[in-house]
Coordinates of C-alpha atoms (C1' of nucleotides) in Angstrom, one line a residue:
Chain A
M1 CA 0.0 0.0 0.0
S2 CA 2.8 2.4 0.7
V3 CA 5.1 3.2 -2.1
L4 CA 8.3 5.3 -2.0
P5 CA 7.6 8.0 -4.6
S6 CA 10.6 9.6 -6.1
S7 CA 9.9 12.1 -8.9
P8 CA 6.3 13.3 -8.2
F9 CA 7.1 14.3 -4.6
H10 CA 10.3 16.0 -5.8
H11 CA 8.3 18.1 -8.1
F12 CA 5.9 19.0 -5.3
L13 CA 8.8 19.7 -2.9
A14 CA 10.5 21.9 -5.5
K15 CA 7.4 24.1 -5.7
L16 CA 7.2 24.3 -1.9
T17 CA 10.9 25.2 -1.5
S18 CA 10.6 27.8 -4.3
H19 CA 8.1 29.7 -2.0
S20 CA 9.3 28.7 1.5
A21 CA 12.6 28.0 3.1
L22 CA 12.7 24.5 4.4
K23 CA 15.6 22.8 6.2
Q24 CA 17.0 19.5 5.0
E25 CA 15.2 17.6 7.8
E26 CA 11.9 19.1 6.8
Q27 CA 12.5 18.3 3.1
H28 CA 13.2 14.7 4.0
A29 CA 10.1 14.5 6.0
I30 CA 8.1 15.6 3.0
L31 CA 9.8 13.2 0.7
A32 CA 9.2 10.4 3.2
L33 CA 5.4 10.9 3.2
P34 CA 3.6 7.6 2.6
A35 CA 1.5 7.8 -0.6
R36 CA -0.8 5.5 -2.5
P37 CA -0.9 5.7 -6.3
M38 CA -4.2 5.6 -8.1
Q39 CA -5.4 5.8 -11.7
V40 CA -8.4 7.8 -12.6
Q41 CA -10.1 7.5 -16.0
T42 CA -11.2 10.4 -18.1
N43 CA -14.3 12.3 -16.8
R44 CA -14.3 10.4 -13.5
D45 CA -14.8 12.2 -10.3
F46 CA -12.4 11.1 -7.6
V47 CA -13.7 13.6 -5.1
R48 CA -17.4 14.3 -5.0
L49 CA -19.2 17.4 -3.8
G50 CA -19.9 17.3 -0.1
E51 CA -17.8 14.3 0.5
C52 CA -15.5 14.3 3.6
V53 CA -12.1 13.3 2.4
S54 CA -9.3 11.9 4.5
H55 CA -6.4 12.4 2.1
S56 CA -5.0 15.0 -0.3
C57 CA -4.2 14.1 -3.9
L58 CA -0.9 14.9 -5.7
V59 CA -1.2 14.9 -9.5
V60 CA 1.5 12.7 -11.0
E61 CA 0.4 12.7 -14.6
G62 CA -2.6 14.0 -16.5
L63 CA -4.9 16.9 -15.8
V64 CA -7.5 17.5 -13.1
G65 CA -10.3 20.0 -13.0
R66 CA -12.1 21.4 -9.9
F67 CA -15.8 21.7 -10.8
G68 CA -18.5 24.0 -9.6
Q69 CA -22.1 23.9 -10.8
N70 CA -25.2 26.0 -11.1
A71 CA -28.8 24.8 -10.7
E72 CA -29.3 24.2 -14.4
G73 CA -26.2 21.9 -14.5
G74 CA -24.0 24.5 -16.1
R75 CA -20.4 23.4 -15.2
Q76 CA -17.7 25.8 -14.2
I77 CA -14.1 24.7 -13.6
T78 CA -12.6 26.8 -10.8
A79 CA -9.1 25.3 -10.9
L80 CA -6.9 23.3 -13.2
H81 CA -4.2 21.0 -11.7
I82 CA -1.2 19.8 -13.6
P83 CA 1.5 17.3 -12.5
G84 CA 3.2 18.4 -9.3
D85 CA 0.1 20.1 -8.0
M86 CA -1.7 19.1 -4.8
T87 CA -5.3 19.3 -5.8
D88 CA -6.6 19.7 -2.3
L89 CA -4.0 20.6 0.2
H90 CA -6.7 22.8 1.7
S91 CA -8.7 19.7 2.6
V92 CA -6.3 19.1 5.5
V93 CA -7.9 21.9 7.4
A94 CA -11.4 21.8 5.7
P95 CA -12.1 18.2 4.8
E96 CA -15.6 18.6 3.5
A97 CA -15.3 19.1 -0.2
T98 CA -17.1 22.2 -1.5
S99 CA -16.4 21.2 -5.1
A100 CA -15.8 18.1 -7.1
L101 CA -12.5 17.0 -8.5
Q102 CA -12.5 15.3 -11.9
A103 CA -9.8 13.9 -14.2
L104 CA -10.0 15.5 -17.6
T105 CA -7.9 12.8 -19.1
T106 CA -6.5 9.5 -17.8
T107 CA -4.7 10.7 -14.7
T108 CA -2.4 9.2 -12.1
I109 CA -2.6 10.7 -8.6
M110 CA -1.0 9.9 -5.3
Q111 CA -3.2 9.9 -2.2
V112 CA -1.5 11.3 0.9
A113 CA -3.3 10.8 4.2
H114 CA -4.4 13.9 6.1
A115 CA -3.2 12.2 9.3
D116 CA 0.4 12.1 7.9
L117 CA 0.3 15.7 6.6
H118 CA -1.1 16.8 9.9
T119 CA 1.6 15.0 11.8
I120 CA 4.5 16.6 9.9
A121 CA 2.8 20.0 10.0
R122 CA 2.6 19.8 13.8
R123 CA 6.1 18.5 14.1
F124 CA 7.6 21.2 11.8
P125 CA 6.0 24.6 12.1
S126 CA 7.9 25.7 8.9
I127 CA 6.1 22.9 7.0
S128 CA 2.7 24.0 8.4
E129 CA 3.5 27.5 7.3
A130 CA 4.6 26.3 3.8
F131 CA 1.3 24.5 3.4
W132 CA -0.6 27.5 4.5
R133 CA 1.4 29.6 2.0
E134 CA 0.6 27.2 -0.9
C135 CA -3.1 27.5 -0.2
V136 CA -2.8 31.3 -0.2
L137 CA -1.0 31.2 -3.5
D138 CA -3.7 29.0 -5.0
A139 CA -6.2 31.5 -3.8
A140 CA -4.3 34.2 -5.7
L141 CA -4.9 32.2 -8.9
L142 CA -8.6 32.0 -8.1
A143 CA -8.8 35.8 -7.7
E144 CA -7.2 36.3 -11.0
W145 CA -9.7 33.9 -12.6
V146 CA -12.5 36.0 -11.2
V147 CA -11.0 39.0 -13.0
N148 CA -10.4 37.0 -16.1
V149 CA -14.0 35.7 -16.3
G150 CA -15.5 38.9 -15.2
R151 CA -13.6 41.6 -17.0
R152 CA -12.0 40.3 -20.2
N153 CA -13.7 39.5 -23.5
A154 CA -13.6 36.0 -24.9
R155 CA -10.5 36.4 -27.0
S156 CA -8.5 38.0 -24.2
R157 CA -9.7 35.5 -21.7
T158 CA -8.7 32.6 -23.8
A159 CA -5.2 34.0 -24.4
H160 CA -4.9 34.8 -20.7
L161 CA -5.6 31.2 -19.7
L162 CA -3.1 29.9 -22.3
C163 CA -0.5 32.2 -20.9
E164 CA -1.1 31.0 -17.4
M165 CA -0.9 27.4 -18.4
A166 CA 2.3 28.0 -20.4
C167 CA 3.9 29.6 -17.3
R168 CA 2.8 26.9 -15.0
Y169 CA 4.0 24.2 -17.3
G170 CA 7.4 26.0 -17.2
G171 CA 7.6 26.4 -21.0
V172 CA 8.1 30.2 -21.0
G173 CA 11.5 31.6 -21.5
E174 CA 12.6 29.4 -24.4
G175 CA 12.0 32.2 -26.9
S176 CA 8.9 33.4 -28.6
S177 CA 7.7 30.0 -29.9
F178 CA 7.4 26.7 -28.0
S179 CA 4.8 24.2 -27.1
F180 CA 3.4 22.2 -24.2
A181 CA 0.9 19.4 -23.6
L182 CA -2.6 20.4 -22.5
P183 CA -4.9 17.4 -22.6
A184 CA -8.2 19.4 -22.4
T185 CA -11.0 19.5 -24.9
Q186 CA -12.6 22.7 -26.1
T187 CA -15.5 21.9 -23.9
H188 CA -13.2 21.8 -20.9
L189 CA -11.7 25.1 -21.9
G190 CA -15.2 26.5 -22.2
D191 CA -15.9 25.2 -18.6
V192 CA -12.8 27.1 -17.4
L193 CA -13.5 30.3 -19.4
A194 CA -17.2 30.4 -18.9
L195 CA -17.8 30.3 -22.7
T196 CA -19.6 27.8 -24.9
P197 CA -17.5 25.2 -26.7
V198 CA -18.6 26.9 -30.0
H199 CA -17.3 30.2 -28.9
V200 CA -14.0 28.7 -27.6
N201 CA -13.6 27.2 -31.1
R202 CA -14.2 30.6 -32.7
M203 CA -11.6 32.3 -30.4
L204 CA -9.0 29.6 -31.0
K205 CA -9.5 29.9 -34.7
S206 CA -9.1 33.6 -34.5
L207 CA -5.8 33.3 -32.5
R208 CA -4.5 30.6 -34.9
E209 CA -5.3 32.8 -37.9
D210 CA -3.5 35.7 -36.3
G211 CA -0.4 33.5 -35.9
V212 CA -0.5 33.8 -32.1
V213 CA -1.1 30.2 -30.9
D214 CA -2.3 26.9 -32.2
V215 CA -4.3 24.8 -29.9
G216 CA -4.4 21.2 -31.1
S217 CA -6.2 18.3 -29.6
R218 CA -3.8 17.7 -26.8
R219 CA -1.1 20.2 -27.3
V220 CA -0.7 24.0 -27.3
T221 CA 1.8 25.5 -29.7
V222 CA 2.7 29.1 -28.9
L223 CA 3.7 30.9 -32.1
D224 CA 4.1 34.4 -30.7
W225 CA 4.4 34.6 -27.0
E226 CA 4.7 38.4 -26.8
A227 CA 1.5 38.8 -28.8
M228 CA -0.3 36.3 -26.6
V229 CA 0.7 38.2 -23.4
T230 CA -0.6 41.4 -24.9
I231 CA -3.9 40.0 -26.1
G232 CA -4.3 38.2 -22.8
D233 CA -3.4 41.2 -20.7
F234 CA -1.2 38.9 -18.8
D235 CA 1.0 39.7 -15.9
P236 CA 2.5 36.6 -14.3
S237 CA 3.2 38.1 -10.9
Y238 CA 0.1 36.6 -9.4
L239 CA 1.6 33.1 -10.1
H240 CA 4.5 33.7 -7.7
I241 CA 6.7 31.6 -9.8
G242 CA 10.2 31.3 -8.3
K243 CA 9.4 34.0 -5.8
S244 CA 10.3 33.4 -2.2
S245 CA 7.5 34.8 0.0
N246 CA 8.7 33.9 3.4
D247 CA 11.3 36.6 3.7
N248 CA 10.3 40.2 3.8
R249 CA 12.2 41.3 0.7
C250 CA 9.4 41.7 -1.7
G251 CA 10.3 42.0 -5.3
V252 CA 9.9 45.3 -7.2
A253 CA 6.4 46.4 -7.0
A254 CA 4.2 45.7 -10.0
A255 CA 3.0 48.6 -12.1
Chain B
M1 CA 0.0 53.4 19.6
S2 CA -1.3 50.2 21.0
V3 CA -4.9 50.0 22.0
L4 CA -6.8 47.3 23.8
P5 CA -9.5 46.4 21.4
S6 CA -12.6 44.8 22.9
S7 CA -15.4 44.2 20.5
P8 CA -13.8 44.0 17.0
F9 CA -11.4 41.3 18.1
H10 CA -14.1 39.4 19.8
H11 CA -16.0 39.3 16.5
F12 CA -12.9 38.0 14.8
L13 CA -12.3 35.5 17.5
A14 CA -15.9 34.3 17.3
K15 CA -15.4 33.5 13.7
L16 CA -12.2 31.7 14.4
T17 CA -13.6 29.6 17.1
S18 CA -16.7 28.7 15.1
H19 CA -14.3 27.0 12.7
S20 CA -11.5 25.9 14.9
A21 CA -11.2 24.6 18.5
L22 CA -9.0 27.0 20.5
K23 CA -8.1 26.7 24.1
Q24 CA -8.6 29.5 26.6
E25 CA -5.0 30.4 26.5
E26 CA -5.0 30.6 22.8
Q27 CA -8.1 32.8 22.7
H28 CA -6.5 35.1 25.2
A29 CA -3.4 35.4 23.0
I30 CA -5.6 36.5 20.1
L31 CA -7.5 39.0 22.2
A32 CA -4.2 40.4 23.5
L33 CA -2.9 41.1 20.0
P34 CA -1.7 44.7 19.7
A35 CA -3.5 46.7 17.1
R36 CA -3.6 50.2 15.7
P37 CA -6.9 51.7 14.7
M38 CA -7.1 53.7 11.4
Q39 CA -9.8 55.5 9.5
V40 CA -10.0 55.1 5.7
Q41 CA -12.1 57.5 3.6
T42 CA -14.4 56.4 0.8
N43 CA -12.7 55.2 -2.3
R44 CA -9.3 55.3 -0.7
D45 CA -6.8 52.4 -1.2
F46 CA -5.1 51.4 2.0
V47 CA -3.2 48.6 0.4
R48 CA -1.9 49.1 -3.1
L49 CA -1.1 46.6 -5.8
G50 CA 2.4 45.2 -5.5
E51 CA 3.0 46.8 -2.1
C52 CA 4.8 44.7 0.5
V53 CA 2.7 45.0 3.6
S54 CA 3.8 44.3 7.2
H55 CA 0.5 44.1 8.9
S56 CA -3.0 42.6 8.3
C57 CA -6.2 44.6 8.6
L58 CA -9.3 43.8 10.6
V59 CA -12.4 45.6 9.5
V60 CA -14.1 47.2 12.5
E61 CA -16.8 49.2 10.7
G62 CA -17.5 50.0 7.1
L63 CA -17.0 47.9 3.9
V64 CA -13.8 47.0 2.0
G65 CA -13.3 45.7 -1.5
R66 CA -10.4 43.8 -2.9
F67 CA -9.8 45.0 -6.4
G68 CA -8.4 43.4 -9.5
Q69 CA -8.0 45.2 -12.8
N70 CA -7.6 44.5 -16.5
A71 CA -5.5 46.5 -19.0
E72 CA -8.3 48.9 -20.0
G73 CA -8.9 49.8 -16.4
G74 CA -12.0 47.7 -16.0
R75 CA -12.3 47.0 -12.2
Q76 CA -13.3 43.7 -10.7
I77 CA -13.9 43.2 -7.0
T78 CA -12.7 39.8 -5.9
A79 CA -13.8 40.0 -2.3
L80 CA -16.0 42.1 -0.1
H81 CA -15.0 42.4 3.6
I82 CA -17.4 43.4 6.4
P83 CA -16.8 44.1 10.0
G84 CA -15.1 41.2 11.8
D85 CA -13.3 40.1 8.6
M86 CA -9.5 40.1 8.3
T87 CA -9.0 41.5 4.9
D88 CA -5.6 40.0 4.3
L89 CA -4.7 37.4 6.8
H90 CA -3.0 35.7 3.9
S91 CA -0.5 38.5 3.7
V92 CA 1.2 37.0 6.8
V93 CA 2.6 34.3 4.5
A94 CA 2.6 36.2 1.2
P95 CA 3.2 39.9 2.0
E96 CA 3.4 41.2 -1.5
A97 CA -0.1 42.3 -2.4
T98 CA -1.5 40.9 -5.6
S99 CA -4.6 43.1 -5.4
A100 CA -5.5 46.4 -3.9
L101 CA -7.7 47.0 -0.9
Q102 CA -10.1 49.9 -1.0
A103 CA -12.7 51.3 1.4
L104 CA -16.1 51.5 -0.3
T105 CA -17.4 53.7 2.4
T106 CA -15.8 55.4 5.4
T107 CA -14.2 52.5 7.2
T108 CA -12.4 51.9 10.4
I109 CA -9.8 49.2 10.4
M110 CA -7.3 47.8 13.0
Q111 CA -3.8 47.1 11.8
V112 CA -2.2 44.0 13.3
A113 CA 1.5 43.5 12.8
H114 CA 2.6 40.4 10.9
A115 CA 5.4 40.0 13.4
D116 CA 2.8 39.6 16.2
L117 CA 0.6 37.3 14.2
H118 CA 3.6 35.3 13.3
T119 CA 4.7 35.1 16.9
I120 CA 1.4 33.6 18.2
A121 CA 1.2 31.3 15.3
R122 CA 4.6 29.9 16.1
R123 CA 3.8 29.7 19.8
F124 CA 0.4 28.0 19.3
P125 CA 0.2 25.5 16.5
S126 CA -3.6 25.5 16.8
I127 CA -3.7 29.2 16.0
S128 CA -1.4 28.7 13.0
E129 CA -3.8 26.0 11.8
A130 CA -6.8 28.2 12.5
F131 CA -5.3 31.0 10.4
W132 CA -4.6 28.6 7.6
R133 CA -8.2 27.4 7.8
E134 CA -9.6 30.9 7.6
C135 CA -7.6 31.5 4.4
V136 CA -8.9 28.2 3.0
L137 CA -12.5 29.2 3.8
D138 CA -11.9 32.6 2.1
A139 CA -10.7 30.7 -1.0
A140 CA -14.0 28.7 -1.0
L141 CA -15.8 32.0 -1.3
L142 CA -13.6 33.0 -4.2
A143 CA -14.3 29.7 -6.0
E144 CA -18.1 30.3 -5.6
W145 CA -17.6 33.8 -7.1
V146 CA -16.0 32.3 -10.2
V147 CA -19.1 30.1 -10.6
N148 CA -21.3 33.0 -9.9
V149 CA -19.7 35.3 -12.5
G150 CA -19.1 32.6 -15.0
R151 CA -22.3 30.5 -14.9
R152 CA -25.2 32.6 -13.8
N153 CA -27.1 35.3 -15.6
A154 CA -27.3 38.8 -14.3
R155 CA -30.5 38.4 -12.3
S156 CA -29.4 35.2 -10.6
R157 CA -26.0 36.5 -10.0
T158 CA -27.3 39.6 -8.3
A159 CA -29.6 37.5 -6.1
H160 CA -26.8 35.2 -5.2
L161 CA -24.5 38.0 -4.0
L162 CA -27.3 39.4 -1.9
C163 CA -27.9 36.0 -0.4
E164 CA -24.3 35.6 0.5
M165 CA -24.1 39.0 2.1
A166 CA -27.3 38.4 4.0
C167 CA -25.8 35.2 5.4
R168 CA -22.5 36.8 6.2
Y169 CA -24.2 39.7 8.0
G170 CA -26.0 37.1 10.1
G171 CA -29.4 38.3 9.2
V172 CA -30.8 35.1 7.9
G173 CA -33.1 33.0 10.1
E174 CA -35.3 35.8 11.3
G175 CA -38.1 34.9 9.0
S176 CA -38.7 35.6 5.3
S177 CA -38.3 39.3 5.6
F178 CA -35.4 41.3 7.2
S179 CA -32.9 43.9 6.3
F180 CA -29.2 44.6 6.7
A181 CA -26.8 47.5 5.9
L182 CA -24.7 47.3 2.8
P183 CA -23.0 50.6 2.1
A184 CA -22.1 49.8 -1.6
T185 CA -23.2 51.8 -4.6
Q186 CA -24.6 50.1 -7.7
T187 CA -21.3 50.7 -9.4
H188 CA -19.6 48.7 -6.6
L189 CA -22.1 45.9 -7.1
G190 CA -21.3 46.0 -10.8
D191 CA -17.7 45.7 -10.0
V192 CA -18.4 42.6 -7.9
L193 CA -20.9 41.0 -10.3
A194 CA -19.0 41.9 -13.5
L195 CA -22.0 43.9 -14.8
T196 CA -22.3 47.5 -15.8
P197 CA -24.0 49.8 -13.3
V198 CA -26.8 50.3 -15.7
H199 CA -27.5 46.6 -15.8
V200 CA -27.2 46.2 -12.1
N201 CA -29.9 48.9 -11.8
R202 CA -32.2 46.9 -14.2
M203 CA -31.7 43.7 -12.2
L204 CA -32.4 45.4 -8.9
K205 CA -35.5 47.0 -10.3
S206 CA -36.7 43.7 -11.6
L207 CA -36.1 42.0 -8.2
R208 CA -37.9 44.9 -6.5
E209 CA -40.9 44.7 -8.8
D210 CA -41.1 41.0 -8.1
G211 CA -41.3 41.6 -4.4
V212 CA -38.0 39.7 -3.7
V213 CA -35.7 42.4 -2.4
D214 CA -35.3 46.1 -2.2
V215 CA -31.8 47.5 -2.4
G216 CA -31.7 51.0 -1.1
S217 CA -28.7 53.3 -1.1
R218 CA -27.1 51.8 1.9
R219 CA -29.4 49.1 3.0
V220 CA -30.8 45.8 1.6
T221 CA -34.3 44.9 2.6
V222 CA -35.1 41.2 1.9
L223 CA -38.8 40.8 1.2
D224 CA -38.9 37.1 0.3
W225 CA -35.9 35.2 1.4
E226 CA -37.0 31.9 -0.1
A227 CA -37.6 33.4 -3.5
M228 CA -34.2 35.1 -3.4
V229 CA -32.5 31.8 -2.6
T230 CA -34.3 30.2 -5.5
I231 CA -33.5 32.9 -8.0
G232 CA -29.9 33.1 -6.8
D233 CA -29.4 29.3 -6.9
F234 CA -27.9 29.8 -3.5
D235 CA -26.6 27.0 -1.3
P236 CA -24.9 28.4 1.8
S237 CA -22.7 25.4 2.5
Y238 CA -19.6 27.0 0.9
L239 CA -19.8 29.8 3.5
H240 CA -19.0 27.3 6.3
I241 CA -21.0 29.3 8.7
G242 CA -21.1 27.8 12.2
K243 CA -19.4 24.7 10.9
S244 CA -16.5 23.3 12.8
S245 CA -14.0 22.0 10.3
N246 CA -11.2 20.8 12.5
D247 CA -12.8 17.7 13.7
N248 CA -13.5 14.9 11.2
R249 CA -17.2 14.8 11.6
C250 CA -18.3 16.4 8.4
G251 CA -21.9 17.4 8.2
V252 CA -24.4 15.6 6.1
A253 CA -23.1 15.7 2.5
A254 CA -24.7 18.3 0.3
A255 CA -26.8 17.1 -2.6
Chain C
dC1 C1' -30.0 76.6 -2.3
dG2 C1' -27.0 74.3 -5.4
dC3 C1' -23.6 71.1 -6.4
dG4 C1' -22.0 66.4 -7.0
dA5 C1' -22.7 61.7 -6.8
dC6 C1' -25.8 58.3 -7.4
dT7 C1' -30.0 56.3 -9.6
dT8 C1' -33.2 55.6 -13.2
dT9 C1' -34.8 55.0 -17.9
dG10 C1' -34.9 54.4 -23.1
dA11 C1' -33.0 53.4 -27.6
dC12 C1' -29.7 51.1 -29.9
dA13 C1' -25.3 48.2 -30.6
dG14 C1' -22.5 44.3 -30.2
dA15 C1' -20.7 40.1 -28.1
dT16 C1' -21.8 35.7 -27.0
dG17 C1' -25.2 31.9 -26.8
dT18 C1' -28.1 28.5 -29.3
dC19 C1' -29.2 25.3 -32.7
dA20 C1' -28.1 22.4 -36.3
dA21 C1' -25.4 20.1 -39.6
dG22 C1' -21.3 18.1 -41.4
dG23 C1' -16.3 16.7 -41.3
dC24 C1' -12.4 14.9 -38.9
dT25 C1' -9.7 11.7 -35.8
dT26 C1' -9.1 7.9 -33.2
dG27 C1' -9.8 3.5 -31.5
dT28 C1' -12.0 -1.0 -32.1
dG29 C1' -13.4 -5.2 -34.1
dG30 C1' -14.2 -8.0 -38.0
Chain D
dC1 C1' -6.6 -3.7 -43.8
dC2 C1' -11.1 -1.9 -43.8
dA3 C1' -15.4 -0.3 -41.8
dC4 C1' -17.7 1.6 -38.2
dA5 C1' -18.8 4.3 -34.2
dA6 C1' -18.0 7.8 -30.8
dG7 C1' -16.3 11.8 -29.6
dC8 C1' -14.5 16.0 -31.0
dC9 C1' -13.9 19.9 -34.0
dT10 C1' -15.7 23.3 -37.3
dT11 C1' -18.9 26.3 -39.4
dG12 C1' -23.1 29.2 -40.5
dA13 C1' -27.5 31.5 -39.4
dC14 C1' -30.0 33.5 -36.1
dA15 C1' -31.4 34.8 -31.1
dT16 C1' -30.6 37.0 -26.9
dC17 C1' -28.4 39.1 -23.1
dT18 C1' -25.7 42.7 -21.7
dG19 C1' -23.1 46.8 -22.9
dT20 C1' -23.1 51.7 -24.5
dC21 C1' -24.6 56.2 -24.8
dA22 C1' -27.2 59.9 -23.4
dA23 C1' -30.4 62.4 -20.6
dA24 C1' -33.2 63.4 -16.7
dG25 C1' -34.4 62.6 -12.0
dT26 C1' -33.3 62.1 -7.0
dC27 C1' -30.8 62.4 -2.8
dG28 C1' -27.7 64.2 0.5
dC29 C1' -24.5 67.5 2.0
dG30 C1' -22.0 71.8 2.4

DNA sequence: CGCGACTTTGACAGATGTCAAGGCTTGTGG
DNA sequence: CCACAAGCCTTGACATCTGTCAAAGTCGCG
């Protein structure tokens, strides 16, 4: 039942240490966390609304969406989780799920027991604080999504999402043109962007025709990064990538 | 400089203890937190974008909005804070502000130094966890706002917001008709709901004519709570009001 | 009393949703 | 290797919701 995970936890640890200073001992404690691997098929919920969960899930491979819903069954994705993300670290302190988690493609996750996370958080205050910080940074993404859905038109909104995912996949910085895997359908993108699949299709077509980005079935090919940033009105500072937050030296203030 | 606050901190403490079990000693530590009162005038930012803050703010009286923005200057409010709320508890672990905080009406806040919050969090692990939990519950509100803005039409969206604020002000439960203060203009509501002020006005008119709710200049009068819940497609479970999350007895699962 | 901010209303414009049909890809089984 | 089915993508015509613009009314405050 317990497997020694090597790479997935390293990825998660790297994200933690990029935001929070952790001592060797603390890092070892995280890498030593027991975890149970699990496969989830496409369009399968692995956490249901209202369910009381007893473990958090680390994405190893695939893509996970956090789903909200309105009364008529309209679906809204409120978060997208890629490999290396903990989908619900927050459930450690609030175990009753207020939204469902669904695999958007065949996905491998690692289940980590709350009890174990709780234990190392109590034992190492710096880890507790690091977990708290990760939840806060996730919330910063959510706030940006509210702005994106509320105050940008369909074209800009689509570009903004693609910019965010490009940054999170770590592809940015290799020049103006590059590509990354994004195993989401246009319907999924519509659920993220609060657009109909038809309109997502129109926007992707328009961006493709303008030579900005080509979104294939499971892969995004960025053709002109600068243009996409401009169209998407994208400022990556909310992602806190590679920014240590636990000291008091804030970076240069954003404009 | 340091004032012994009585009521505002009690309100904050009550919210904490409604979600997290805290011992007497821990509760006293929170009540003993040094704080500096401060008045903020209408439409004044007291935290600016990109600023590195060294204290968190407790709202004593008034109304505060957290603002995001797009390139064309379109404003989007991503959170509304009422008396008893800490507007930026999250800044303790991520001090660089990713959004601005602005008073929507003349507002009194108490500034609490991060250093002091940090100290009691380190000293009392349960307090650290309680703070973490508050941030997580705030994020649940944000997720619901994404759904609200993304997947509900203007009328439903407006009703949903009014339902949320009614619950947060604690007015619900006194029967089908009641009222509460909400010192926000229709422009502010538009910034929350991602609607133009003109359309907010149309929706409020329609809700008023249907005998659901009357939104005056600084006060909301609910005429038919049940109807408003139905129109707003409102399920209060995401608010976690009066729900202890730190034990493992989750409530009955939501439908 | 008058000014400024807020609210209210109407006519019109534009972005996005809805509906419907057909084409493409991919995987499966004969 | 081919045929088929299922899901996904693409496109066009039309409907509708919400935004835009402009003007007048109301309220509160100095």
